[in-house]
Coordinates of C-alpha atoms in Angstrom, one line a residue:
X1 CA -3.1 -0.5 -35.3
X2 CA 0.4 1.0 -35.5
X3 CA 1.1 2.3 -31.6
X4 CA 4.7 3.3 -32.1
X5 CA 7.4 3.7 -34.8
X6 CA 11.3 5.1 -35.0
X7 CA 14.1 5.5 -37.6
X8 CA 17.7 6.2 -37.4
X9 CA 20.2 6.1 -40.3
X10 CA 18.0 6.5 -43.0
X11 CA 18.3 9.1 -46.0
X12 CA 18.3 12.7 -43.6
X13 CA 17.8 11.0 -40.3
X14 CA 21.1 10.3 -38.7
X15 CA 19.4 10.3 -34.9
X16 CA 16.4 8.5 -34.3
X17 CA 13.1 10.0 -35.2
X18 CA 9.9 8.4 -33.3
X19 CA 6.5 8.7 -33.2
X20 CA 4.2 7.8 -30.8
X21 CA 0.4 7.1 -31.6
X22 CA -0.4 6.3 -28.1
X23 CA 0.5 10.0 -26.6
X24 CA -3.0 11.0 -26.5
X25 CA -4.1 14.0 -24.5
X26 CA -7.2 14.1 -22.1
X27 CA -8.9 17.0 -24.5
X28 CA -12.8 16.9 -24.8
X29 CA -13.2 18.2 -28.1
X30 CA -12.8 15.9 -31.8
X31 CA -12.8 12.2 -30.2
X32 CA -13.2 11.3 -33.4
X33 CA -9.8 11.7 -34.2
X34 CA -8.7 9.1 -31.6
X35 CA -9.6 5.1 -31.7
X36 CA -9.1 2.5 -29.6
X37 CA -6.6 5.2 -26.7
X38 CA -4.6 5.7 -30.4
X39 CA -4.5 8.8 -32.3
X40 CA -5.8 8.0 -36.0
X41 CA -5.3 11.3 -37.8
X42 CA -2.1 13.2 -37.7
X43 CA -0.6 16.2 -39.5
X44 CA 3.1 16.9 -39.9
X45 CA 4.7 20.6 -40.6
X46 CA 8.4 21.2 -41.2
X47 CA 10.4 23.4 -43.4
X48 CA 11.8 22.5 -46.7
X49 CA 13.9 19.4 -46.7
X50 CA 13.5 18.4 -43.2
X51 CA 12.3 15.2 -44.0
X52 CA 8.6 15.0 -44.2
X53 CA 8.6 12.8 -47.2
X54 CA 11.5 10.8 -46.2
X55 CA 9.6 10.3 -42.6
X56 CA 7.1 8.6 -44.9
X57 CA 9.1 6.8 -47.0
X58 CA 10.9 5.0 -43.4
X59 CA 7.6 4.2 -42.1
X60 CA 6.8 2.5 -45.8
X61 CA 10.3 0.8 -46.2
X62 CA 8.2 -2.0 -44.4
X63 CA 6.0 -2.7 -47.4
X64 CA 9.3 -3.5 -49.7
X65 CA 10.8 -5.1 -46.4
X66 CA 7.5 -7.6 -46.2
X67 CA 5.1 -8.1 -49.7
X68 CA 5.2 -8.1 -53.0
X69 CA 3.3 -4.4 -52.9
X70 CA 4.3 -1.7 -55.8
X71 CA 7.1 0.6 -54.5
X72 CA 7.7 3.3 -57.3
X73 CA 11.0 2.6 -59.0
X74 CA 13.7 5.6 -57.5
X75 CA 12.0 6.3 -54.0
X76 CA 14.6 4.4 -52.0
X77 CA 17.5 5.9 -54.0
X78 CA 20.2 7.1 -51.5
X79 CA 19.4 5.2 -48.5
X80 CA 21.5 5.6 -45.8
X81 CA 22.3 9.1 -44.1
X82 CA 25.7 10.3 -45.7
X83 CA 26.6 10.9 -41.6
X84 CA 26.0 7.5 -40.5
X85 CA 29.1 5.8 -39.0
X86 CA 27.0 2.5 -38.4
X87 CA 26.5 1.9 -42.2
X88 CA 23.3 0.6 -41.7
X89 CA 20.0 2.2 -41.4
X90 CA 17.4 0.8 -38.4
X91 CA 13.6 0.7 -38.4
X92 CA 11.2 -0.1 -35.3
X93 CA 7.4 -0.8 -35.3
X94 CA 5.1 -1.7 -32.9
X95 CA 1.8 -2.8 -33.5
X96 CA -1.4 -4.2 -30.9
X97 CA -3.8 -6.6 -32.7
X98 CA -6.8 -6.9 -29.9
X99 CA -4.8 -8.6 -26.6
X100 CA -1.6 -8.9 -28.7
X101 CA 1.3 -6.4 -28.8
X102 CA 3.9 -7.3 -31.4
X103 CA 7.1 -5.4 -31.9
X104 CA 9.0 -5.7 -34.8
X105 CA 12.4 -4.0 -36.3
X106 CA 15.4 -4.8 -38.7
X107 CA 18.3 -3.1 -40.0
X108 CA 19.7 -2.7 -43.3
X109 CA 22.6 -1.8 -45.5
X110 CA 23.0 0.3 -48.4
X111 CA 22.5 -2.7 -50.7
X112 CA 19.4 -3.7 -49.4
X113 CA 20.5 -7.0 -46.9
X114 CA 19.5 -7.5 -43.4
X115 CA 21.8 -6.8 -41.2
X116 CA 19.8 -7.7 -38.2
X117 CA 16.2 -8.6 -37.6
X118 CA 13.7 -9.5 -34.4
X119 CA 10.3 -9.9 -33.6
X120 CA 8.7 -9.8 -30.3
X121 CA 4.7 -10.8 -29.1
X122 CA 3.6 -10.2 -26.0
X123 CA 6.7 -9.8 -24.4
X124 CA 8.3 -12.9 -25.8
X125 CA 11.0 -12.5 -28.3
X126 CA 10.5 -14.9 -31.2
X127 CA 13.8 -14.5 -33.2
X128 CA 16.3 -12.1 -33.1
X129 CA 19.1 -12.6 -36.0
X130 CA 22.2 -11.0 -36.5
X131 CA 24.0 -10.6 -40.0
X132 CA 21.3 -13.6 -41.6
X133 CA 23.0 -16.0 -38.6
X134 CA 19.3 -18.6 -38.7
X135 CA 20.1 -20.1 -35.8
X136 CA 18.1 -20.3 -32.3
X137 CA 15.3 -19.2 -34.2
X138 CA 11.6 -19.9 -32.5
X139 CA 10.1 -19.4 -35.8
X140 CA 11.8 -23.3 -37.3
X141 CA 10.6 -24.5 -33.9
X142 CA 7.1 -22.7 -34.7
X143 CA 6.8 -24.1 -38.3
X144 CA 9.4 -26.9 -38.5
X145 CA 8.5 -28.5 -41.6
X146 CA 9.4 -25.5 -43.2
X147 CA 12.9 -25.4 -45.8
X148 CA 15.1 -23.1 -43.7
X149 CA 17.8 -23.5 -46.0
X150 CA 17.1 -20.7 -48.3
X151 CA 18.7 -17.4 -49.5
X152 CA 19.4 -15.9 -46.0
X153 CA 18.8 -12.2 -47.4
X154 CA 14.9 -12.7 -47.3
X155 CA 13.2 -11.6 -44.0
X156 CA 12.6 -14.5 -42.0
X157 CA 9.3 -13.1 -41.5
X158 CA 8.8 -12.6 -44.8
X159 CA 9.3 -16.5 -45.8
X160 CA 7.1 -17.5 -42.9
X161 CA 4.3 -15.4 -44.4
X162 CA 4.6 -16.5 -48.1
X163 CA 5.2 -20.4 -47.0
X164 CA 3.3 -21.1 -44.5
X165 CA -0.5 -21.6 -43.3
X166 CA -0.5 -20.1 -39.9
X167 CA -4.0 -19.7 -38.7
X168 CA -5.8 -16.1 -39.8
X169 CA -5.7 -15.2 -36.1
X170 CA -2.4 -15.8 -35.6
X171 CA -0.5 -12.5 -34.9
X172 CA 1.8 -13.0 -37.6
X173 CA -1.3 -12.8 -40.0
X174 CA -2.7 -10.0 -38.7
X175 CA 0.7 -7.8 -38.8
X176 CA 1.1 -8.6 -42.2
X177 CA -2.5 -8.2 -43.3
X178 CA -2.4 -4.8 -42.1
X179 CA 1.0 -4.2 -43.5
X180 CA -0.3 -5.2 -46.7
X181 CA -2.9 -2.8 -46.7
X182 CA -1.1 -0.3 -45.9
X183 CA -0.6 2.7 -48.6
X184 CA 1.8 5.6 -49.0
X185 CA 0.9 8.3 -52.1
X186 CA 1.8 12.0 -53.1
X187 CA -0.4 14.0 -54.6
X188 CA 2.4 15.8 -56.8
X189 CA 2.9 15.0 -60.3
X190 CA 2.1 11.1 -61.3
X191 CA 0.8 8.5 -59.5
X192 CA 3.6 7.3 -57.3
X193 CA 2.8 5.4 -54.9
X194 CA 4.1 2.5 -52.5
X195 CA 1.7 -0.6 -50.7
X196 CA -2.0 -1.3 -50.9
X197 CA -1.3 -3.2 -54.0
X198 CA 0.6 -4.3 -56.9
X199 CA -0.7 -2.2 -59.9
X200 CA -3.2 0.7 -60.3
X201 CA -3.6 -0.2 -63.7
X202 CA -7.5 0.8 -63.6
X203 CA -6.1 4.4 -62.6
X204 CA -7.5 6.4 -65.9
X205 CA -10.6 4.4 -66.0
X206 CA -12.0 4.0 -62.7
X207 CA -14.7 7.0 -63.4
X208 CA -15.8 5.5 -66.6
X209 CA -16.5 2.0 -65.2
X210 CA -18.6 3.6 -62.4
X211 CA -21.4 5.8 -63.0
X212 CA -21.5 6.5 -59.2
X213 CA -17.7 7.4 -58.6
X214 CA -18.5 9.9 -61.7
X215 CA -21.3 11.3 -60.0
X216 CA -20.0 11.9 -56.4
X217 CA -16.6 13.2 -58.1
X218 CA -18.6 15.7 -60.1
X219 CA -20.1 16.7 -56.6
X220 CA -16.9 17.0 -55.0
X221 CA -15.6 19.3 -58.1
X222 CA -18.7 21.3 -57.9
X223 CA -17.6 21.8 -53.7
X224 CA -14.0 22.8 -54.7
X225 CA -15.2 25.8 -56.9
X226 CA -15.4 23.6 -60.4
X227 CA -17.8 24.6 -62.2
X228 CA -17.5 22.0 -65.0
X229 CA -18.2 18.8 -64.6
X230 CA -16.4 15.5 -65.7
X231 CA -18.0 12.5 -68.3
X232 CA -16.9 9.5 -70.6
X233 CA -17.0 10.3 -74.1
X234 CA -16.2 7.9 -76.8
X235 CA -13.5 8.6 -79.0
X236 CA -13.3 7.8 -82.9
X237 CA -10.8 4.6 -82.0
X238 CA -13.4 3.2 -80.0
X239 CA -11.9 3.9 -76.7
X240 CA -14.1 5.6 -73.8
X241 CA -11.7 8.6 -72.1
X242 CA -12.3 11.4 -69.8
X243 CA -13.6 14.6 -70.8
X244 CA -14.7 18.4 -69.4
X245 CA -18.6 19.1 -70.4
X246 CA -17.4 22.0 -72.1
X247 CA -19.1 23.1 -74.7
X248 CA -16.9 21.8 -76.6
X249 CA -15.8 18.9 -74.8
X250 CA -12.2 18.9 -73.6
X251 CA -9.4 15.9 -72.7
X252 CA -9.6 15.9 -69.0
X253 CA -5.9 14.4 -68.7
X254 CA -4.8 17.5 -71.3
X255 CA -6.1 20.5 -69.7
X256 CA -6.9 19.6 -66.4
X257 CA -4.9 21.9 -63.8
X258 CA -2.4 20.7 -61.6
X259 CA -5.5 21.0 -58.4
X260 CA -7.8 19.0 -60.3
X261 CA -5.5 16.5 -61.0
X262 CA -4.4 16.3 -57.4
X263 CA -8.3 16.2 -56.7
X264 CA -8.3 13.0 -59.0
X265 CA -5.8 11.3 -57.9
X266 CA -6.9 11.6 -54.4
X267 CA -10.3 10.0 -54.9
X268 CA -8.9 7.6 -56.8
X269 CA -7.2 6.3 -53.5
X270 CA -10.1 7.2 -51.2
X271 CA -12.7 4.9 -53.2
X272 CA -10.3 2.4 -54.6
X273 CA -8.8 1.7 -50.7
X274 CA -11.5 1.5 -48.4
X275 CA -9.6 -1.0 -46.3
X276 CA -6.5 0.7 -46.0
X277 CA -4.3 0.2 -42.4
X278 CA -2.6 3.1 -42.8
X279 CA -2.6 6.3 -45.0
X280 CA 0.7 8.5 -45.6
X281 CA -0.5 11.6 -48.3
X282 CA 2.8 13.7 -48.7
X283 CA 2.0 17.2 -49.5
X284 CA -1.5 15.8 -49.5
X285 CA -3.0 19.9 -50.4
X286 CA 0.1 21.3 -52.5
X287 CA -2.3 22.4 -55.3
X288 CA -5.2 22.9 -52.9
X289 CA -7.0 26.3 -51.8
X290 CA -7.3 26.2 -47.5
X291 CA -11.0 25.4 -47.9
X292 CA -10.7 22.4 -49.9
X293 CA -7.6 21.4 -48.0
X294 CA -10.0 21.4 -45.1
X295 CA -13.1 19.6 -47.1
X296 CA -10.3 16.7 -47.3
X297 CA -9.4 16.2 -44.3
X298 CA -13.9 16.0 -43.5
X299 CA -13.4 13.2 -46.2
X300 CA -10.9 11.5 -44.9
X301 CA -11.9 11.3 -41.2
X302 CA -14.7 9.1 -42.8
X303 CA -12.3 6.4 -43.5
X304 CA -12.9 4.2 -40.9
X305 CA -10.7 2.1 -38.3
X306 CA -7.5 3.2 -40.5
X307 CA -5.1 5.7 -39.5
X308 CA -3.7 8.7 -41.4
X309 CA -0.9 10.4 -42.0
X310 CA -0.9 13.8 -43.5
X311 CA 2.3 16.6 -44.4
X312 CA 1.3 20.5 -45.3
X313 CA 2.7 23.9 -45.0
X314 CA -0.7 25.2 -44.8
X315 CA -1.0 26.8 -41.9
X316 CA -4.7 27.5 -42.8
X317 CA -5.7 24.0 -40.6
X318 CA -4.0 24.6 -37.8
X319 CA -7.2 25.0 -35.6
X320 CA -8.8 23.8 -32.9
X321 CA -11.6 23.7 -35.1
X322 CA -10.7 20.8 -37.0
X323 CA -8.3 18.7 -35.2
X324 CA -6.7 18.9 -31.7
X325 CA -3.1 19.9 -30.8
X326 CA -1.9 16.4 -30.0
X327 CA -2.5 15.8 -33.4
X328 CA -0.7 18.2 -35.3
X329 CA 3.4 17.7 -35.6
X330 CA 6.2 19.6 -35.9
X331 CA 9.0 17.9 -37.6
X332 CA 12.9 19.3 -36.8
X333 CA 15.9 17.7 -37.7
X334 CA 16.5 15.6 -35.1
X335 CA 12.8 15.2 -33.5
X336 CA 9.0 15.1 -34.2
X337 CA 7.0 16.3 -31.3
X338 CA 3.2 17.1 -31.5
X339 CA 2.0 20.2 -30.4
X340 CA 1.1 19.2 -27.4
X341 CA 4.6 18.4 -26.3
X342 CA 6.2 21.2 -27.8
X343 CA 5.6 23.9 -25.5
X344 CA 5.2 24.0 -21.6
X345 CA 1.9 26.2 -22.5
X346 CA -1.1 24.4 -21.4
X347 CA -3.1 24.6 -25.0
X348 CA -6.7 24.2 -24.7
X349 CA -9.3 24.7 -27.2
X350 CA -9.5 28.5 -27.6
X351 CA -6.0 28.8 -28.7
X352 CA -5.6 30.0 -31.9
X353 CA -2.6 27.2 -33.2
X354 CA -1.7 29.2 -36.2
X355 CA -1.0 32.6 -34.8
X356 CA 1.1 30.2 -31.9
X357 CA 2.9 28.6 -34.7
X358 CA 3.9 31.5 -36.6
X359 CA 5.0 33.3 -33.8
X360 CA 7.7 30.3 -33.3
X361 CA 6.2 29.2 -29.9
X362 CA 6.4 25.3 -31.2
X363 CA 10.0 26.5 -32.1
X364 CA 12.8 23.6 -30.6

């Protein structure tokens, strides 16, 4: 699982931005939200612009940075912070697979080449490369037979993965394999997305080709207030599509509302990645009413041994209720602290987060 990450120099973040999945809190109440002494669900507020989508998109430049994953064409436009004196931007993750820690980071330029690189497991550094200089690198000594005379603006790390036959236990593997499963979505519009896998080209038919999904979706409709239900109709070209059991039946992708959509394209993701590492949703209940916002987050606690990420202004789920306060996050320009470490209060289970919230008492 991911234990730690940071950012500096990318898009809005000229100071470093961190998080910390291991800052978990002695409260009693929702263990399920923590998993293996790691918090696996989190939530992130901030106002308008302050970076909750860009947060995600730095914690996913490692899917462009290490597979062959789909990245949506004009998410990485503008990548550096217009403030940044270093001209580069800098990423840090650190990962624990069973007894191994790993910890991994890079920089970048604007143009997309490595500026530096290094990778560290169990407290031995591996390689560490400045400006693509190969040299005193214990991945040739590790994998020797390799052709280390390549185009020096691929990720070492990368070329080890996609050329070599390291054993499935190796730590190497086990990064990447959960880097490669990892998935980054918004639930605003189309369906961008970035990791998990190359293509969704089963997208608009996923429902038809499973009478199941259909079923289940039509039940999870029914629990967000939607009366009418979903089916494949064949069409005079031959071609099965998606329609409303209306009476007269109507094109789901033409007058479906922007909710129901959202709703789609959520469960899309849900049953189409049931091995996903990591789950970023941006905005994940933009279109949503506060009770199916909340019917969501039931669903996607049932993902299991993944960790999610979540942003909202809904200030609807801030409750003890659901989650716990070293879950929720607070995102400023220059920090993101969870509740728990926002205030010198002592928050405890009968709280009420929201009313703390509003009344700025999270406030930096």
């Amino acid at each position: 699982m991911l234990t730690y990450f940071s950012v500096e120099g990318f898009k809005n973040f000229n100071k470093k931005i961190e998080i910390n999945f291991a800052d978990v809190r002695d409260y009693k109440f929702h263990p399920e939200y923590v998993t293996d002494e790691l918090l696996n669900t989190v939530i992130i507020y901030g106002k308008n612009s302050i970076g909750k989508t860009n947060f995600g998109l730095a914690l996913f430049d490692i899917v462009s940075h290490l597979t062959l994953n789909n990245v949506t064409p004009g998410l990485y436009n503008y990548y550096l912070n217009s403030d940044n004196k270093n001209t580069t931007a800098s990423f840090e993750y650190r990962f624990c697979f069973d007894d191994n820690e790993i910890i991994y980071g890079y920089s970048k330029t604007e143009k997309n080449e490595i500026d530096s690189e290094f990778l560290m497991i169990d407290d031995i550094v591996i390689y560490h490369i400045s400006e693509s200089n190969w040299e005193n690198n214990a991945l040739i000594d590790l994998l020797p037979n390799l052709n280390w005379k390549h185009n020096t603006n691929m990720s070492p790390l990368k070329y080890v993965y996609y050329n070599s036959n390291l054993d499935t236990n190796h730590p190497i593997i086990k990064m990447m394999k959960f880097i490669n499963n990892m998935l980054w979505f918004r639930c605003l519009g189309e369906n961008r997305f970035i990791g998990y896998k190359e293509k969704a080209d089963d997208y608009f038919t996923f429902l038809l080709d499973n009478k199941d999904y259909m079923d289940e979706f039509n039940v999870i409709l029914r629990k967000a207030n939607i009366e009418i239900g979903v089916s494949a109709k064949k069409e005079v070209d031959g071609k099965t599509r998606l329609y409303f059991d209306t009476k007269v039946p109507l094109p789901f992708w033409s007058v479906a509302s922007s909710g129901t959509k959202a709703l789609y394209m959520f469960y899309y993701w849900y049953k189409t990645a049931p091995n996903v590492s990591i789950m970023y949703i941006d905005e994940f209940d933009a279109f949503y009413h506060h009770e199916l916002a909340e019917g969501i987050i039931t669903l996607i606690k049932k993902i299991p041994q993944s960790q999610k990420i979540l942003t909202t202004h809904n200030t609807n789920l801030l409750s003890n209720r659901i989650m716990r306060p070293d879950c929720y996050f607070i995102l400023t320009s220059d920090k993101l602290t969870s509740f728990a470490n926002a205030t010198k209060r002592e928050l405890r289970e009968g709280h009420n987060l929201e009313k703390l919230y509003m009344s700025g008492e999270f406030d930096a």
